[in-house]
PDB file of C-alpha atoms in Angstrom:
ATOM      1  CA  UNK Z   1       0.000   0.000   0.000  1.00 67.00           C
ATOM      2  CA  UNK Z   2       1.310   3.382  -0.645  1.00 72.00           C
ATOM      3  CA  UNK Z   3       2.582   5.375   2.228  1.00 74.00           C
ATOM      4  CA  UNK Z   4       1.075   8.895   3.180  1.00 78.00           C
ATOM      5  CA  UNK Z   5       3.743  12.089   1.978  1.00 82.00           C
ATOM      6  CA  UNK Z   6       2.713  14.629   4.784  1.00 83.00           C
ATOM      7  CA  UNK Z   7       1.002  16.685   1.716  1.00 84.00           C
ATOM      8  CA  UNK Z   8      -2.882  16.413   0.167  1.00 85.00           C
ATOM      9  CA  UNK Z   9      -2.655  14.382  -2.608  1.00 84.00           C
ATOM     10  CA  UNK Z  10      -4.237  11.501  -5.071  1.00 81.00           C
ATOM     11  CA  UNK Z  11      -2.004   8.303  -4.421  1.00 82.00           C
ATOM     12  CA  UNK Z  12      -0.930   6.401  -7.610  1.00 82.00           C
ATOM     13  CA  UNK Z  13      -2.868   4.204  -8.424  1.00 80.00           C
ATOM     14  CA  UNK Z  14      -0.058   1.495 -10.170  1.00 79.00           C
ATOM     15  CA  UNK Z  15       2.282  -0.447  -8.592  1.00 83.00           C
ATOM     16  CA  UNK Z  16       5.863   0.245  -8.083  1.00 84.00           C
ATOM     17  CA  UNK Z  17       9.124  -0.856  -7.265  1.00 86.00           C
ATOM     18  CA  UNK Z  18      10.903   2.641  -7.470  1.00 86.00           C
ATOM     19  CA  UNK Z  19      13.029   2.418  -4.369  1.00 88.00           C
ATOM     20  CA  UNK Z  20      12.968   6.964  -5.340  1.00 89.00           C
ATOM     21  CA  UNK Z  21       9.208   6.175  -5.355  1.00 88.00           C
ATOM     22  CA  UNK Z  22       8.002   8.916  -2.511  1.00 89.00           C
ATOM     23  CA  UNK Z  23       4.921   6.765  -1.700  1.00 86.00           C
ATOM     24  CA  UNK Z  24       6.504   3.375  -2.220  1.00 87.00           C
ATOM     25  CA  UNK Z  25      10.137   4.024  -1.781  1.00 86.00           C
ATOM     26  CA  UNK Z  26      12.054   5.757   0.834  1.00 86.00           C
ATOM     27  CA  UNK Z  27      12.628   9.621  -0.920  1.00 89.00           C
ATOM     28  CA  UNK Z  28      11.395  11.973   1.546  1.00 91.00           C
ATOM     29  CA  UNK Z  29       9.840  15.362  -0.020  1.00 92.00           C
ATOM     30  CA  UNK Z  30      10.036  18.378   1.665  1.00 93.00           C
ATOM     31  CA  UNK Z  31      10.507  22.510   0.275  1.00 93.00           C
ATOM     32  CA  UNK Z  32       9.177  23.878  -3.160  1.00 93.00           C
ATOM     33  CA  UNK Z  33       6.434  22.707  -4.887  1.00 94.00           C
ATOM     34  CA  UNK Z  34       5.367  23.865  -8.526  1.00 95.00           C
ATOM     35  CA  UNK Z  35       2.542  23.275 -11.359  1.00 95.00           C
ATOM     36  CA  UNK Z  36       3.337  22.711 -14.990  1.00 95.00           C
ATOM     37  CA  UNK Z  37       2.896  20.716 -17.729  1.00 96.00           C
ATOM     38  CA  UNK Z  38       4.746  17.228 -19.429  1.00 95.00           C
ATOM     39  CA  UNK Z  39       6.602  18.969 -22.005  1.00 94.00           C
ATOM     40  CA  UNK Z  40       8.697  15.427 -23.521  1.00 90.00           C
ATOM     41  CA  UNK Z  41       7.819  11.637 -23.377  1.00 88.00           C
ATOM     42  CA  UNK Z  42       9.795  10.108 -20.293  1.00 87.00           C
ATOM     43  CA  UNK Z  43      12.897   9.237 -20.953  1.00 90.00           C
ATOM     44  CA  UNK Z  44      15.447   7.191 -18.260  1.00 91.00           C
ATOM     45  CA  UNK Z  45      12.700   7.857 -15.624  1.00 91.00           C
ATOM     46  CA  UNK Z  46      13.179  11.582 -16.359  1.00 94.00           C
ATOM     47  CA  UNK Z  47      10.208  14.310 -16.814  1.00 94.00           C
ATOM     48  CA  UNK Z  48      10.595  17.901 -18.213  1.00 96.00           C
ATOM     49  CA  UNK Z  49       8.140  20.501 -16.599  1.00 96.00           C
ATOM     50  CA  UNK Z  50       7.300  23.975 -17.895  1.00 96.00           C
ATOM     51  CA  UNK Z  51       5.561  26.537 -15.806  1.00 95.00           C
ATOM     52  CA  UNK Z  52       4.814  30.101 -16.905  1.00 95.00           C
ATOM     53  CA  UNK Z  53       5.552  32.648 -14.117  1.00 95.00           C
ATOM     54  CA  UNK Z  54       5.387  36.694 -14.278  1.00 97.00           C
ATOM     55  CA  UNK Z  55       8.398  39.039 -13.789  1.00 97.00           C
ATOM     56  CA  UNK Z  56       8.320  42.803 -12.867  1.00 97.00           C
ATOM     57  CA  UNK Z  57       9.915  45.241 -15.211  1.00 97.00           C
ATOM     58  CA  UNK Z  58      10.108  48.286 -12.620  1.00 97.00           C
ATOM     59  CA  UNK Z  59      11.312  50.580 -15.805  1.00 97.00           C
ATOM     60  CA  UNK Z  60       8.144  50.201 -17.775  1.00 97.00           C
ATOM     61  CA  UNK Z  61       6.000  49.327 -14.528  1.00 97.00           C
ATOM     62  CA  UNK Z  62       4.978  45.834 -16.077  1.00 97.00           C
ATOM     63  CA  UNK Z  63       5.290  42.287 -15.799  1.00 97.00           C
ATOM     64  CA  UNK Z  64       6.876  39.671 -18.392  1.00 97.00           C
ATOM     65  CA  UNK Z  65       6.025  36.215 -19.104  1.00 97.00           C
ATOM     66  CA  UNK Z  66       8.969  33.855 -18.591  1.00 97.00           C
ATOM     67  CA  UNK Z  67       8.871  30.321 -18.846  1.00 97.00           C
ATOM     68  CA  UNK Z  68      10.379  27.916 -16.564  1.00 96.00           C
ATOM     69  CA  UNK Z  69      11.900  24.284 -17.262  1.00 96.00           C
ATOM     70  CA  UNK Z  70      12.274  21.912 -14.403  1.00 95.00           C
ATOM     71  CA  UNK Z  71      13.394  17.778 -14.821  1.00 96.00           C
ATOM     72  CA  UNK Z  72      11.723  15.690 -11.818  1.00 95.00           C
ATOM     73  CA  UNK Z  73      12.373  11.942 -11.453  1.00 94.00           C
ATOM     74  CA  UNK Z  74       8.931  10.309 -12.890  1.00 92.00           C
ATOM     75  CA  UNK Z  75       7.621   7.204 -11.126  1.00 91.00           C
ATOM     76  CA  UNK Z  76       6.593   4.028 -12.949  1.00 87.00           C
ATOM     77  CA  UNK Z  77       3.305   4.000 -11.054  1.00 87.00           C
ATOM     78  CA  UNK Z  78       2.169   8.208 -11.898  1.00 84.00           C
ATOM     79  CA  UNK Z  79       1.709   6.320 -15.999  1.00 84.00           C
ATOM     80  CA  UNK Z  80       3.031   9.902 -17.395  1.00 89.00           C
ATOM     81  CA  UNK Z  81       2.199  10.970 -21.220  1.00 90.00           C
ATOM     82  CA  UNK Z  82       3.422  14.791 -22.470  1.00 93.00           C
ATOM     83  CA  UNK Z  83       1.179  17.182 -21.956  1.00 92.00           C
ATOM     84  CA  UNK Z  84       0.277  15.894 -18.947  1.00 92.00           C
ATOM     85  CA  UNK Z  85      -0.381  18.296 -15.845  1.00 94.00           C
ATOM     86  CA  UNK Z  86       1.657  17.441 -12.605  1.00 93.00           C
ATOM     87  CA  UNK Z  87       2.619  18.607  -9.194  1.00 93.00           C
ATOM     88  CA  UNK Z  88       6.105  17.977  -8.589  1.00 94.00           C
ATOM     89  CA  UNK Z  89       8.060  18.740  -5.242  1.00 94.00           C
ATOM     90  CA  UNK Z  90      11.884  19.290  -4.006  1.00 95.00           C
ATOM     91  CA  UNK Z  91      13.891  15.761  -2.441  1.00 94.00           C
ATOM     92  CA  UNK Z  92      17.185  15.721  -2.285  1.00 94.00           C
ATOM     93  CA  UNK Z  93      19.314  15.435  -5.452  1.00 95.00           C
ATOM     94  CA  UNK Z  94      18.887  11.934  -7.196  1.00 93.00           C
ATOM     95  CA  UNK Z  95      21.310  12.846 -10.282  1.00 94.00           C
ATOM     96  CA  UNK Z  96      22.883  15.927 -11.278  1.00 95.00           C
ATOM     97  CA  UNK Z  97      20.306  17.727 -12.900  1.00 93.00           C
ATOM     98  CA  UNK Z  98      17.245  16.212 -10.918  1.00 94.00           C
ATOM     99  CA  UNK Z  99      16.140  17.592  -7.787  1.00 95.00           C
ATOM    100  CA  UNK Z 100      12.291  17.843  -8.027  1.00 96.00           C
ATOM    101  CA  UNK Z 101       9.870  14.338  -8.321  1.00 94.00           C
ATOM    102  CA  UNK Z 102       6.372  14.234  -9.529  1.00 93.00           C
ATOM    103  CA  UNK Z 103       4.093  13.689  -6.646  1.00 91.00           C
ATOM    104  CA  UNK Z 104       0.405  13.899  -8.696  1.00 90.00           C
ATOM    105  CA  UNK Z 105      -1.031  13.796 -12.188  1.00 91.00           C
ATOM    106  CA  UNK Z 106      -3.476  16.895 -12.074  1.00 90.00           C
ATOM    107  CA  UNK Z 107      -5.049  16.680 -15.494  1.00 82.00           C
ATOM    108  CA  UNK Z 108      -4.040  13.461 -18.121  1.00 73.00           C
TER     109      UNK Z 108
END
């Protein structure tokens, strides 16, 4: 059975043997969390995340779009497909580039 995170979400439904699983492994989550969308097909257990966010220009007293890109370790029991919407949140590092993993599949 999958074990509770600390945080409100859907638990996978699939099984898993991820031992960087955070509901059936050991990876404790804790810090940031962030919204965006499955912007490539997994790849080595690897998803890429964009978010939008909004930056002040104080010299023209706007905001600009920027968009961010994020890779999170993806789960064999979240079943991820690109353009999928997901919550990831921070762990500690589990390669060099990946510090994030995807804790729930908003929208499929």
């Amino acid at each position: 059975a999958p074990r509770d995170i600390g945080i409100e979400v859907s638990l996978p439904a699939g099984p898993c043997t991820d031992k960087k699983c955070p509901f059936h492994g050991g990876l404790k989550v804790h810090g940031r969390t962030f919204v965006g969308a499955l912007m490539k097909d997994i790849f080595h257990k690897t998803a890429v995340i964009q978010f939008e966010r909004l930056v002040p220009l104080r010299k023209y007293e706007r905001t600009e779009k920027r968009r961010s890109r994020l890779k999170a370790h993806a789960p064999a029991c979240m079943s991820l497909k690109k353009g999928d919407m997901v919550r990831i949140m921070e762990t500690k590092p589990i390669s060099k580039t990946k510090t994030f993993v995807v804790i729930e599949v908003i929208k499929q």
